[in-house]
Coordinates of C-alpha atoms in Angstrom, one line a residue:
P1 CA -26.6 -0.7 2.6
H2 CA -29.5 1.6 2.0
D3 CA -32.0 -1.2 1.4
P4 CA -34.0 -1.9 4.6
R5 CA -34.4 -5.6 3.6
F6 CA -30.8 -6.1 4.4
Y7 CA -31.3 -5.2 8.0
E8 CA -34.5 -7.4 8.1
L9 CA -32.3 -10.3 7.1
C10 CA -29.7 -9.5 9.7
D11 CA -32.5 -9.3 12.3
R12 CA -33.7 -12.7 11.2
Y13 CA -30.3 -14.5 11.1
G14 CA -28.8 -12.8 14.2
L15 CA -26.0 -10.9 12.5
Y16 CA -24.3 -8.1 14.3
V17 CA -24.3 -4.8 12.3
I18 CA -22.5 -1.5 12.7
D19 CA -24.8 0.9 10.9
E20 CA -22.7 3.6 9.3
A21 CA -23.7 7.1 8.1
D22 CA -23.2 7.6 4.4
L23 CA -20.4 10.1 4.9
E24 CA -17.1 10.0 3.0
C25 CA -14.8 12.9 2.0
H26 CA -12.6 11.3 -0.6
G27 CA -13.7 14.0 -3.0
M28 CA -11.7 16.5 -1.0
E29 CA -8.4 14.6 -1.5
P30 CA -7.5 16.3 -4.8
A31 CA -7.7 19.6 -2.8
G32 CA -5.3 18.1 -0.2
D33 CA -7.7 18.7 2.7
R34 CA -9.9 15.7 3.6
D35 CA -10.5 17.3 7.1
G36 CA -11.7 20.6 5.7
L37 CA -15.4 19.8 5.4
S38 CA -15.4 17.9 8.7
D39 CA -14.2 21.0 10.6
D40 CA -16.2 23.5 8.7
P41 CA -19.2 24.8 10.7
T42 CA -21.1 25.6 7.5
W43 CA -21.3 21.8 6.8
Q44 CA -22.3 20.8 10.3
A45 CA -26.0 20.6 9.6
A46 CA -25.4 18.4 6.6
Y47 CA -23.2 16.0 8.6
V48 CA -25.7 15.8 11.5
D49 CA -28.6 15.4 9.0
R50 CA -27.0 12.2 7.6
M51 CA -26.7 10.8 11.1
Q52 CA -30.2 11.7 12.1
R53 CA -31.8 10.1 9.0
M54 CA -29.9 6.9 9.6
V55 CA -30.6 6.5 13.3
Q56 CA -34.3 7.5 12.9
R57 CA -34.8 5.0 10.1
D58 CA -32.9 2.0 11.5
R59 CA -33.1 2.3 15.3
N60 CA -35.7 -0.4 15.8
H61 CA -33.6 -3.1 14.1
P62 CA -32.1 -5.4 16.9
S63 CA -29.3 -6.5 14.6
I64 CA -27.8 -3.0 14.8
V65 CA -25.5 -3.0 17.9
I66 CA -23.3 0.0 17.1
W67 CA -23.6 3.4 15.2
S68 CA -20.8 4.7 13.1
L69 CA -20.3 8.3 12.2
G70 CA -19.0 7.6 8.7
N71 CA -15.9 6.5 6.9
E72 CA -12.6 8.1 5.8
S73 CA -13.6 11.7 6.4
G74 CA -10.7 12.8 8.6
F75 CA -11.9 14.4 11.8
G76 CA -13.4 17.6 12.9
Q77 CA -16.1 19.4 15.0
N78 CA -18.8 18.2 12.8
H79 CA -18.1 14.6 14.0
V80 CA -18.4 15.9 17.5
A81 CA -21.8 17.3 16.8
M82 CA -22.9 14.0 15.2
S83 CA -21.8 12.0 18.2
Q84 CA -23.4 14.4 20.7
W85 CA -26.8 14.2 18.9
T86 CA -26.6 10.4 18.7
R87 CA -25.8 10.0 22.4
K88 CA -28.8 12.1 23.3
E89 CA -31.2 10.4 20.8
D90 CA -30.1 6.8 21.4
P91 CA -28.0 6.3 24.5
S92 CA -28.5 2.5 24.2
R93 CA -25.9 1.9 21.5
P94 CA -22.2 2.6 21.5
I95 CA -20.5 4.7 18.8
H96 CA -17.7 3.9 16.4
Y97 CA -15.6 6.1 14.1
E98 CA -12.4 5.5 12.2
G99 CA -11.0 8.8 11.2
D100 CA -9.8 10.2 14.5
T101 CA -6.5 8.3 14.3
K102 CA -4.9 10.6 16.9
L103 CA -7.7 9.9 19.4
T104 CA -8.3 13.5 20.1
F105 CA -12.0 13.1 21.0
N106 CA -13.6 10.8 23.6
G107 CA -17.1 10.9 22.3
Y108 CA -17.0 7.4 20.8
D109 CA -16.5 4.0 22.4
F110 CA -14.1 2.2 20.1
M111 CA -10.8 2.5 18.4
G112 CA -11.7 1.9 14.8
P113 CA -8.5 2.1 12.8
M114 CA -8.0 0.9 9.3
Y115 CA -5.3 -1.7 8.4
M116 CA -3.4 -1.5 11.7
D117 CA -0.5 -4.0 11.7
V118 CA -0.5 -7.0 14.0
E119 CA 2.3 -5.6 16.2
S120 CA 0.3 -2.4 17.0
V121 CA -2.9 -4.5 17.6
E122 CA -0.9 -6.6 20.1
A123 CA 0.4 -3.4 21.8
I124 CA -3.2 -2.3 22.4
G125 CA -4.0 -5.8 23.8
Q126 CA -1.0 -5.4 26.2
N127 CA -1.9 -1.7 27.0
K128 CA 1.4 -0.5 25.6
S129 CA 2.4 2.6 23.6
F130 CA 2.7 2.4 19.9
Q131 CA 2.9 4.4 16.7
F132 CA 0.1 4.6 14.1
K133 CA -0.1 6.9 11.1
G134 CA 2.5 9.3 12.5
A135 CA 0.9 9.5 16.0
D136 CA 2.5 8.3 19.2
L137 CA -0.4 6.7 21.1
K138 CA -0.3 6.0 24.8
P139 CA -2.4 3.6 26.9
E140 CA -4.2 6.5 28.6
Q141 CA -5.4 7.8 25.3
Y142 CA -7.2 4.6 24.4
A143 CA -8.1 3.4 27.9
G144 CA -11.6 2.1 28.2
R145 CA -12.0 1.7 24.4
Q146 CA -12.4 -1.6 22.6
L147 CA -10.6 -2.1 19.3
I148 CA -12.7 -2.9 16.3
Q149 CA -10.7 -2.5 13.1
C150 CA -13.1 -1.1 10.5
E151 CA -10.8 -2.8 7.9
Y152 CA -7.8 -5.0 8.6
A153 CA -7.4 -7.6 5.8
H154 CA -7.9 -6.8 2.1
A155 CA -9.4 -9.8 0.2
M156 CA -8.1 -8.8 -3.3
G157 CA -7.0 -11.6 -5.6
N158 CA -4.9 -14.4 -4.0
G159 CA -5.1 -13.5 -0.3
P160 CA -5.2 -12.1 2.2
G161 CA -2.6 -13.8 4.2
G162 CA -2.1 -13.4 7.9
F163 CA -5.6 -14.1 9.3
K164 CA -4.2 -16.4 11.9
E165 CA -1.9 -13.8 13.5
Y166 CA -4.6 -11.2 13.8
W167 CA -7.1 -13.7 15.3
D168 CA -4.5 -15.1 17.7
A169 CA -4.4 -11.6 19.1
F170 CA -8.1 -11.1 19.0
W171 CA -8.8 -14.3 20.9
K172 CA -6.0 -13.6 23.5
Y173 CA -6.8 -10.1 24.6
P174 CA -10.3 -9.1 25.9
N175 CA -10.0 -5.5 24.7
L176 CA -9.5 -6.6 21.1
Q177 CA -12.9 -7.2 19.6
G178 CA -11.9 -8.1 16.0
G179 CA -12.4 -6.4 12.7
F180 CA -13.8 -6.3 9.2
V181 CA -12.5 -7.9 6.0
W182 CA -12.7 -5.7 3.0
D183 CA -14.6 -6.8 1.0
W184 CA -17.4 -9.5 0.7
I185 CA -17.7 -9.9 -3.1
D186 CA -15.6 -9.4 -6.2
Q187 CA -17.5 -6.6 -7.9
G188 CA -17.0 -7.9 -11.5
L189 CA -19.6 -7.8 -14.3
E190 CA -20.2 -11.1 -16.2
R191 CA -19.0 -11.5 -19.8
R192 CA -20.2 -14.6 -21.5
H193 CA -18.2 -15.8 -24.5
A194 CA -19.5 -17.6 -27.6
D195 CA -18.2 -20.9 -26.4
G196 CA -20.2 -20.6 -23.2
T197 CA -17.2 -19.7 -20.9
V198 CA -17.6 -16.8 -18.5
D199 CA -15.2 -14.2 -17.2
Y200 CA -15.7 -10.9 -15.4
L201 CA -15.0 -7.3 -16.4
Y202 CA -13.9 -4.4 -14.2
G203 CA -12.6 -0.8 -14.4
G204 CA -11.1 0.1 -17.8
D205 CA -13.0 -2.5 -19.7
F206 CA -15.7 -0.1 -20.9
G207 CA -13.6 2.6 -22.5
E208 CA -13.7 4.9 -19.5
T209 CA -10.8 7.3 -18.9
V210 CA -10.8 7.4 -15.1
H211 CA -11.1 4.1 -13.3
D212 CA -9.6 2.0 -10.5
G213 CA -8.8 -1.0 -12.7
N214 CA -9.5 -4.3 -10.8
F215 CA -9.4 -2.7 -7.4
L216 CA -13.0 -3.6 -6.6
I217 CA -12.2 -7.3 -7.4
N218 CA -11.5 -7.6 -3.7
G219 CA -14.0 -10.0 -2.2
L220 CA -14.1 -13.2 -0.1
V221 CA -16.5 -14.6 -2.8
F222 CA -16.1 -14.5 -6.6
P223 CA -18.7 -12.5 -8.6
D224 CA -20.9 -15.7 -9.0
R225 CA -20.8 -16.0 -5.1
T226 CA -18.5 -19.0 -5.2
P227 CA -16.4 -19.0 -2.1
S228 CA -12.7 -18.1 -2.6
P229 CA -9.9 -19.9 -0.7
A230 CA -9.8 -16.9 1.5
L231 CA -13.3 -17.4 2.8
V232 CA -12.5 -21.0 3.7
E233 CA -9.4 -19.8 5.6
Y234 CA -11.5 -17.1 7.3
K235 CA -14.1 -19.6 8.5
K236 CA -11.3 -21.7 10.0
V237 CA -9.7 -18.9 12.1
L238 CA -13.2 -17.9 13.3
E239 CA -14.4 -21.4 14.2
P240 CA -16.3 -21.4 17.6
V241 CA -15.0 -24.7 18.9
V242 CA -11.3 -25.3 19.7
C243 CA -10.2 -28.9 20.1
E244 CA -6.8 -29.3 21.9
A245 CA -5.1 -32.6 22.5
L246 CA -4.3 -33.5 26.1
D247 CA -3.1 -37.1 25.5
L248 CA -3.4 -38.6 22.0
K249 CA -2.5 -42.1 23.2
R250 CA -5.5 -42.1 25.6
G251 CA -7.7 -40.1 23.2
T252 CA -8.3 -37.2 25.6
F253 CA -9.0 -33.7 24.3
S254 CA -10.1 -30.3 25.7
L255 CA -13.0 -28.6 24.0
I256 CA -13.2 -24.8 24.3
N257 CA -16.5 -23.0 23.6
R258 CA -15.8 -19.6 21.8
Y259 CA -19.4 -18.7 21.5
D260 CA -20.6 -15.7 23.5
F261 CA -24.1 -16.9 24.3
A262 CA -24.6 -20.5 23.0
S263 CA -23.8 -23.8 24.7
L264 CA -22.1 -26.5 22.6
A265 CA -24.9 -28.9 23.6
G266 CA -26.5 -28.5 20.1
L267 CA -23.4 -29.8 18.3
S268 CA -22.3 -33.3 17.5
C269 CA -18.7 -34.5 17.2
H270 CA -17.8 -36.9 14.4
W271 CA -14.3 -38.5 14.4
T272 CA -12.5 -40.6 11.8
V273 CA -9.1 -42.3 12.0
K274 CA -7.5 -42.8 8.6
Q275 CA -4.4 -44.3 7.2
G276 CA -4.0 -42.7 3.8
T277 CA -7.5 -42.9 2.2
R278 CA -8.4 -46.0 4.3
T279 CA -10.7 -45.5 7.3
L280 CA -9.6 -47.5 10.3
D281 CA -12.3 -46.5 12.7
S282 CA -14.9 -43.7 13.1
G283 CA -17.6 -42.7 15.5
S284 CA -19.7 -39.8 16.8
L285 CA -21.0 -38.3 20.1
L286 CA -23.1 -35.5 21.3
L287 CA -21.2 -32.7 22.9
P288 CA -21.8 -32.0 26.6
D289 CA -23.3 -28.7 27.8
I290 CA -20.1 -26.6 27.6
Q291 CA -21.1 -23.0 28.4
P292 CA -19.8 -20.0 26.5
G293 CA -16.1 -19.2 27.3
S294 CA -15.6 -22.5 29.2
A295 CA -14.0 -25.8 28.4
K296 CA -14.5 -29.5 29.2
D297 CA -12.5 -32.7 28.5
V298 CA -13.8 -35.5 26.3
R299 CA -12.4 -38.9 25.4
L300 CA -12.5 -40.6 22.1
P301 CA -12.0 -44.4 21.9
L302 CA -9.0 -44.6 19.6
E303 CA -7.3 -47.8 20.9
Q304 CA -9.0 -50.2 18.4
A305 CA -7.9 -48.1 15.4
L306 CA -4.3 -48.0 16.5
A307 CA -4.0 -51.6 17.6
G308 CA -1.4 -53.4 15.4
T309 CA -1.3 -50.5 12.9
A310 CA 2.0 -49.5 11.3
G311 CA 2.6 -46.3 9.4
E312 CA 1.1 -42.8 9.5
V313 CA -2.3 -42.5 11.1
V314 CA -4.3 -39.3 11.2
L315 CA -7.4 -38.4 13.3
Y316 CA -10.0 -36.0 11.9
V317 CA -12.5 -34.4 14.2
S318 CA -15.6 -32.5 12.8
F319 CA -18.1 -30.5 14.9
R320 CA -21.4 -30.2 13.2
V321 CA -24.9 -28.8 13.7
G322 CA -26.9 -31.5 15.4
S323 CA -30.3 -30.6 13.9
E324 CA -31.6 -28.1 11.3
V325 CA -31.4 -24.5 12.3
L326 CA -32.5 -21.3 10.5
W327 CA -29.0 -20.8 8.9
A328 CA -27.8 -24.3 8.3
E329 CA -28.9 -27.9 7.6
A330 CA -28.3 -30.7 10.1
G331 CA -24.7 -31.9 9.7
H332 CA -23.2 -28.5 8.6
E333 CA -19.6 -28.3 9.9
V334 CA -18.8 -25.3 12.1
A335 CA -15.3 -26.4 13.2
A336 CA -12.8 -29.1 12.7
A337 CA -9.4 -30.4 13.9
Q338 CA -6.8 -33.0 12.9
F339 CA -4.0 -34.8 14.7
V340 CA -1.3 -37.2 13.6
L341 CA -1.7 -40.1 16.0
Q342 CA 1.2 -42.1 14.6
E343 CA 4.1 -41.0 12.4
A344 CA 5.0 -42.7 9.1
A345 CA 7.6 -45.5 9.2
A346 CA 10.9 -45.0 7.4
A347 CA 10.8 -46.2 3.8
S348 CA 12.8 -49.4 3.0
A349 CA 15.3 -49.4 0.2
P350 CA 13.8 -50.8 -3.0
E351 CA 15.2 -53.8 -4.7
L352 CA 17.4 -53.3 -7.7
V353 CA 15.5 -54.5 -10.8
Y354 CA 17.7 -53.6 -13.7
V355 CA 21.3 -52.8 -14.6
L356 CA 22.1 -49.2 -15.5
E357 CA 23.8 -49.0 -18.9
K358 CA 25.3 -46.2 -20.9
D359 CA 23.3 -45.3 -23.9
S360 CA 24.9 -44.4 -27.3
A361 CA 24.4 -40.7 -27.0
P362 CA 26.5 -38.6 -24.5
L363 CA 25.0 -38.2 -21.0
S364 CA 22.3 -40.8 -21.8
W365 CA 21.6 -44.0 -19.8
R366 CA 19.1 -46.8 -19.9
A367 CA 17.9 -49.4 -17.3
G368 CA 15.3 -51.8 -18.6
E369 CA 12.1 -49.8 -19.0
H370 CA 13.8 -46.5 -17.9
A371 CA 15.7 -44.0 -20.0
W372 CA 17.3 -40.7 -19.3
A373 CA 19.1 -38.2 -21.5
F374 CA 20.8 -34.9 -20.8
S375 CA 22.1 -32.3 -23.2
D376 CA 25.8 -31.4 -23.3
Q377 CA 24.9 -28.3 -21.4
G378 CA 23.5 -30.4 -18.5
Q379 CA 19.8 -29.9 -19.2
W380 CA 17.6 -32.8 -18.5
Q381 CA 15.9 -33.4 -21.8
T382 CA 14.5 -36.9 -21.8
W383 CA 12.9 -39.2 -19.2
K384 CA 10.9 -42.2 -20.3
F385 CA 9.2 -45.1 -18.6
Q386 CA 8.0 -48.0 -20.8
N387 CA 8.6 -45.6 -23.7
L388 CA 6.1 -43.1 -22.2
P389 CA 7.6 -39.5 -22.0
L390 CA 7.5 -38.2 -18.4
L391 CA 9.3 -34.9 -19.2
E392 CA 9.1 -32.0 -21.6
Q393 CA 11.8 -29.7 -20.2
G394 CA 13.9 -30.4 -17.2
P395 CA 14.0 -28.5 -13.9
K396 CA 15.6 -25.2 -13.5
L397 CA 15.9 -22.7 -10.6
N398 CA 12.9 -20.4 -10.4
L399 CA 12.5 -17.3 -8.1
W400 CA 9.6 -15.7 -10.0
L401 CA 5.8 -16.0 -10.1
A402 CA 2.8 -14.4 -11.8
P403 CA 2.4 -11.5 -9.3
T404 CA -0.6 -11.4 -7.1
D405 CA -2.6 -8.3 -6.3
N406 CA -1.0 -8.3 -2.9
D407 CA 2.5 -8.2 -4.4
I408 CA 1.8 -4.7 -5.7
R409 CA 4.4 -3.1 -3.5
E410 CA 7.1 -5.6 -4.2
V411 CA 6.7 -6.1 -7.9
P412 CA 8.5 -2.9 -9.0
R413 CA 11.6 -3.8 -6.9
W414 CA 11.5 -7.4 -8.0
R415 CA 11.5 -6.3 -11.6
R416 CA 14.2 -3.7 -10.9
D417 CA 16.3 -6.6 -9.5
G418 CA 15.6 -8.7 -12.6
L419 CA 13.9 -11.6 -10.9
H420 CA 11.5 -12.0 -13.9
I421 CA 14.4 -12.3 -16.5
L422 CA 16.8 -14.8 -14.9
Q423 CA 19.1 -16.6 -17.2
E424 CA 21.2 -19.7 -16.6
R425 CA 24.7 -20.2 -17.8
F426 CA 26.2 -23.7 -17.9
D427 CA 29.6 -24.1 -16.3
T428 CA 30.7 -27.7 -15.9
A429 CA 29.3 -31.3 -15.7
E430 CA 30.8 -34.2 -13.8
Q431 CA 29.8 -37.8 -13.6
R432 CA 30.8 -40.8 -11.6
T433 CA 29.6 -44.4 -11.0
L434 CA 27.7 -45.1 -7.7
P435 CA 27.9 -48.2 -5.6
G436 CA 25.2 -50.6 -6.7
G437 CA 25.4 -49.7 -10.4
G438 CA 23.9 -46.2 -10.5
V439 CA 25.4 -43.0 -11.9
E440 CA 25.8 -39.5 -10.4
L441 CA 25.7 -36.5 -12.7
T442 CA 26.5 -33.1 -11.2
I443 CA 25.8 -29.9 -13.2
H444 CA 27.2 -26.6 -12.2
T445 CA 25.6 -23.4 -13.5
R446 CA 25.1 -19.7 -12.6
V447 CA 21.7 -18.2 -12.6
A448 CA 21.4 -14.4 -12.8
P449 CA 19.6 -11.5 -14.5
P450 CA 21.5 -9.8 -17.3
V451 CA 23.6 -6.8 -16.3
W452 CA 22.6 -6.9 -12.5
A453 CA 25.4 -7.5 -10.0
W454 CA 24.0 -10.5 -8.3
G455 CA 23.4 -14.2 -9.1
V456 CA 23.2 -17.7 -7.7
K457 CA 25.9 -20.4 -8.2
M458 CA 23.9 -23.5 -8.7
Q459 CA 24.6 -27.2 -8.4
Y460 CA 22.1 -29.9 -9.7
Q461 CA 23.1 -33.4 -8.6
Y462 CA 21.2 -36.2 -10.3
K463 CA 21.6 -39.8 -8.9
L464 CA 20.2 -42.2 -11.4
H465 CA 19.4 -45.7 -10.0
P466 CA 18.9 -49.0 -11.8
D467 CA 15.4 -49.3 -10.3
G468 CA 14.3 -46.1 -12.1
R469 CA 14.6 -43.7 -9.2
V470 CA 16.2 -40.3 -9.6
R471 CA 17.5 -38.4 -6.6
L472 CA 17.9 -34.7 -7.4
T473 CA 19.7 -32.5 -4.9
V474 CA 19.8 -28.8 -5.6
A475 CA 22.1 -26.3 -3.9
G476 CA 22.4 -22.6 -4.4
Q477 CA 24.9 -20.1 -3.2
P478 CA 23.8 -16.5 -3.7
E479 CA 26.5 -13.9 -4.5
G480 CA 26.6 -10.2 -5.0
S481 CA 23.9 -7.6 -4.1
V482 CA 21.1 -10.1 -3.8
P483 CA 17.5 -8.9 -3.5
P484 CA 16.2 -8.4 0.1
N485 CA 13.4 -10.9 -0.5
V486 CA 12.1 -13.1 -3.3
P487 CA 8.7 -14.8 -4.0
R488 CA 9.9 -18.4 -4.1
I489 CA 12.9 -20.7 -4.2
G490 CA 12.2 -23.8 -6.2
L491 CA 12.2 -25.6 -9.5
E492 CA 10.2 -25.0 -12.6
W493 CA 9.8 -27.7 -15.3
T494 CA 7.3 -28.9 -17.9
I495 CA 5.7 -32.3 -18.3
P496 CA 3.4 -33.8 -20.9
T497 CA -0.3 -32.8 -20.8
T498 CA -1.2 -36.5 -20.6
L499 CA 0.0 -36.5 -17.0
S500 CA -2.9 -34.4 -15.8
N501 CA -4.2 -36.5 -12.9
V502 CA -2.7 -35.6 -9.5
I503 CA -2.5 -37.4 -6.2
W504 CA -0.6 -36.0 -3.2
R505 CA -0.1 -36.3 0.5
G506 CA -0.1 -33.0 2.2
L507 CA -2.4 -30.1 2.8
G508 CA -5.5 -29.8 0.6
P509 CA -7.9 -30.1 -1.0
G510 CA -7.7 -26.4 -1.8
E511 CA -4.8 -24.0 -2.2
T512 CA -2.6 -23.1 0.8
Y513 CA 0.3 -20.7 1.3
P514 CA 2.7 -20.1 4.2
D515 CA 0.5 -17.5 5.8
S516 CA -2.9 -18.9 4.7
R517 CA -2.9 -22.7 5.5
E518 CA -5.0 -23.1 8.6
A519 CA -7.9 -24.5 6.6
G520 CA -5.7 -27.0 4.9
I521 CA -6.6 -30.7 5.7
Y522 CA -3.6 -33.0 5.9
G523 CA -4.1 -36.3 4.1
V524 CA -4.2 -37.9 0.6
H525 CA -5.9 -35.8 -2.0
H526 CA -6.6 -36.2 -5.7
S527 CA -7.5 -33.7 -8.4
T528 CA -6.7 -32.9 -12.0
V529 CA -4.4 -30.1 -13.2
D530 CA -7.5 -28.2 -14.4
R531 CA -9.0 -28.3 -10.9
L532 CA -5.8 -27.3 -9.2
L533 CA -6.3 -23.8 -10.7
T534 CA -8.1 -21.2 -8.6
P535 CA -10.0 -19.0 -11.1
Y536 CA -9.2 -15.5 -9.8
V537 CA -11.0 -12.8 -11.8
T538 CA -7.6 -11.3 -12.7
P539 CA -5.2 -14.3 -13.4
Q540 CA -2.2 -14.4 -11.1
E541 CA -0.2 -16.9 -9.0
N542 CA -2.6 -19.5 -7.6
G543 CA -3.2 -23.1 -6.7
N544 CA -0.2 -23.8 -4.5
R545 CA -0.4 -26.8 -2.2
S546 CA 1.7 -26.7 1.0
G547 CA 3.1 -29.3 3.4
T548 CA 3.4 -31.9 0.7
R549 CA 5.4 -35.1 1.3
W550 CA 4.8 -36.7 -2.1
A551 CA 2.8 -36.0 -5.2
A552 CA 2.2 -38.2 -8.3
F553 CA 1.3 -37.0 -11.8
T554 CA -0.2 -39.7 -14.0
D555 CA -2.3 -40.4 -17.1
L556 CA -5.7 -41.9 -17.1
L557 CA -4.3 -45.4 -16.6
G558 CA -2.2 -44.4 -13.5
T559 CA 1.1 -44.4 -15.3
G560 CA 3.4 -41.4 -14.6
F561 CA 5.9 -40.4 -11.9
S562 CA 5.9 -39.4 -8.3
I563 CA 8.0 -36.7 -6.4
S564 CA 8.8 -37.1 -2.7
S565 CA 11.1 -35.5 -0.2
D566 CA 12.3 -35.9 3.3
Q567 CA 11.1 -32.3 3.9
A568 CA 7.7 -30.9 3.2
F569 CA 7.5 -29.0 -0.1
H570 CA 5.1 -26.8 -2.1
F571 CA 3.8 -27.7 -5.5
S572 CA 1.6 -26.3 -8.2
A573 CA 0.7 -27.4 -11.7
H574 CA -1.1 -25.5 -14.5
H575 CA -1.9 -25.8 -18.1
Y576 CA -0.7 -22.2 -18.3
S577 CA 2.9 -20.9 -18.1
T578 CA 3.8 -18.2 -15.5
A579 CA 4.2 -15.7 -18.4
K580 CA 0.6 -16.4 -19.6
L581 CA -0.8 -16.0 -16.1
E582 CA 1.1 -12.8 -15.7
A583 CA 0.0 -11.3 -19.1
A584 CA -3.7 -12.1 -18.9
K585 CA -6.1 -9.5 -17.5
H586 CA -9.2 -11.8 -17.5
R587 CA -9.8 -15.5 -17.2
G588 CA -11.1 -15.7 -20.8
E589 CA -7.7 -14.6 -22.2
L590 CA -6.0 -17.7 -20.9
V591 CA -5.2 -20.3 -23.6
K592 CA -3.8 -23.7 -22.6
D593 CA -0.2 -24.6 -23.4
P594 CA 0.7 -27.9 -25.1
F595 CA 2.4 -28.9 -21.8
I596 CA 1.9 -28.7 -18.0
T597 CA 4.0 -26.2 -16.1
L598 CA 5.1 -27.8 -12.8
H599 CA 6.6 -25.9 -9.8
I600 CA 8.2 -27.8 -6.9
D601 CA 9.2 -25.2 -4.3
H602 CA 11.5 -25.5 -1.4
L603 CA 10.3 -22.3 0.2
R604 CA 7.5 -19.8 -0.5
R605 CA 6.9 -16.2 0.6
G606 CA 3.6 -15.4 2.3
L607 CA 0.7 -13.6 0.6
G608 CA 0.2 -10.7 2.9
S609 CA -2.5 -8.1 2.3
A610 CA -0.6 -5.3 0.7
S611 CA -3.1 -4.6 -2.1
C612 CA -4.5 -2.2 0.5
G613 CA -3.5 -3.4 3.9
P614 CA -0.3 -4.6 5.7
G615 CA 2.3 -6.4 3.7
T616 CA 3.7 -9.9 4.4
L617 CA 4.5 -10.4 8.1
P618 CA 8.3 -10.7 8.8
A619 CA 7.9 -14.4 9.7
Y620 CA 6.7 -15.1 6.1
E621 CA 9.2 -13.1 4.2
L622 CA 11.7 -15.1 2.1
H623 CA 15.3 -14.1 2.0
L624 CA 17.7 -15.4 -0.6
D625 CA 20.1 -17.2 1.7
P626 CA 22.2 -20.3 0.7
F627 CA 19.8 -23.2 0.2
Q628 CA 19.8 -26.9 -0.4
F629 CA 17.0 -29.4 -0.9
S630 CA 16.4 -32.8 -2.4
V631 CA 13.5 -34.6 -4.1
E632 CA 13.2 -38.2 -5.3
L633 CA 11.5 -39.0 -8.5
K634 CA 10.3 -42.4 -9.7
P635 CA 8.0 -43.8 -12.3
V636 CA 4.6 -45.2 -11.1
Q637 CA 2.2 -47.5 -12.7
G638 CA -1.5 -48.2 -12.0
A639 CA -1.5 -45.4 -9.4
H640 CA -5.0 -44.6 -8.1
W641 CA -5.6 -42.3 -5.2
S642 CA -7.8 -44.9 -3.3
A643 CA -4.7 -47.2 -3.1
F644 CA -2.8 -44.7 -0.9

């Protein structure tokens, strides 16, 4: 930033700054020669002048710890001249530069690559050879240089995913210093509508011919400075206190101090033991004098909370600022941890309350207050409890989503494979009576895009029980030339808008995804369908909750239904269909549907950072292999989150 007040604030708050010369050569790209100016001696004075003016203006700011020669300007002799002048003028600070990707010059102290993948980062940590941007790089070429990625994660839209893997490497290897997330803020311009709602405009919204669309909507905070889920995740992977369990039964833990200079003596530890939403015990203690980079063991008195307690019990530990400091109020949380102290007990079989009876219509049944009906094509059409509709349209296989900004590389292929236009063909339906008076209805279908030579043979098995439970088991057998990866494997259905209150046990309270879930807190959470939505400037896939064991959707009186599974699942629920989220370019274009779209996903693909950086890591790709999963649905009445 050119404003000196920024550096004054960094001095005051103790932020580390790499001060970078205002030098970029993107304007040379149309000529196909970004390096041209950088190696042209007639431009050397201009290059060096930019470095001189920056260093002479800013050199007395203690926040500035490193000088940078510029950004994205290739490499040439003019950079050498900049470095040589800076070494002579200010030998106290090291020098960084990104553009010399082949490491041909030793006049700077860091490797500063842009969007290097995790595998290459780990190779540097292990002093191994690796390839980057077409160059074979050997340990002797980067020996003695620290790695600081000038950009490594692109915070555009829903993402980035994969913070954890980068920071696992950064913490592990001493020659990996870290990196910078691009960018801090979504650079959108406010538009206020007549009804008072606000959305944000970006490239192309002002009639301009040449623009980058929403490419600068790429921050860790929204335009109004509200934190995005990515910022919450980022804070978690950077937290300065690591709490590792040594013996949960005895309540012993190891605390590791990741600060470089500060002791942990100024922090307090607050712990809470919960069963659902009920607090069994809590307490606090001041942390001992744990020096930077070292660890000590502590013990928490957990015996009383666990004595005679059955069912799942979770410990939450919060590390907070003990007294007010310049940058935070007393009690501000800097780190947290959670541990399952006791697993949930197996659920007992419910008593049979009613007798299941065949209704007058085909594929229709009734059991006291419960009623179900299926079409002759096997589609679940009706589900009522006490005459209250619980269903608008029954579940169907779904592999598609409203693409995120980070799906940019995959979307053309997904569309080419027809994932967005899947159709379902009914084949057969079978039914049989179950022991205990229930009925089993098995529907066979085939899901496929039109014309394409692949599909999924599907089986939906519904077990309707007299007590109102429905056990749904879904099995899929892919066939033909299936896509190499898909966004999700799950069910999409619609439910009445009256069921807009949500309670769930799993990760929350905010959205989580397979490669962005470190900040998720496991427990019982509650929300509304409105608040499940993350209001990205450009609407896209959002609001997923991971690690879910059960979720309930109810009206204001607590009547509705719950979904549970033996395996953790993902869910999301919105007042907008996938098609509406995909079509809208701004928040203000979204108009609510007369129903809620509900997704229950068996598996999800990770987010990645491919809007500008690396794609989804291999561990978080999702291949369309044979799959099977089950969920149990049952009506609930008087459900309130505080009762769980």
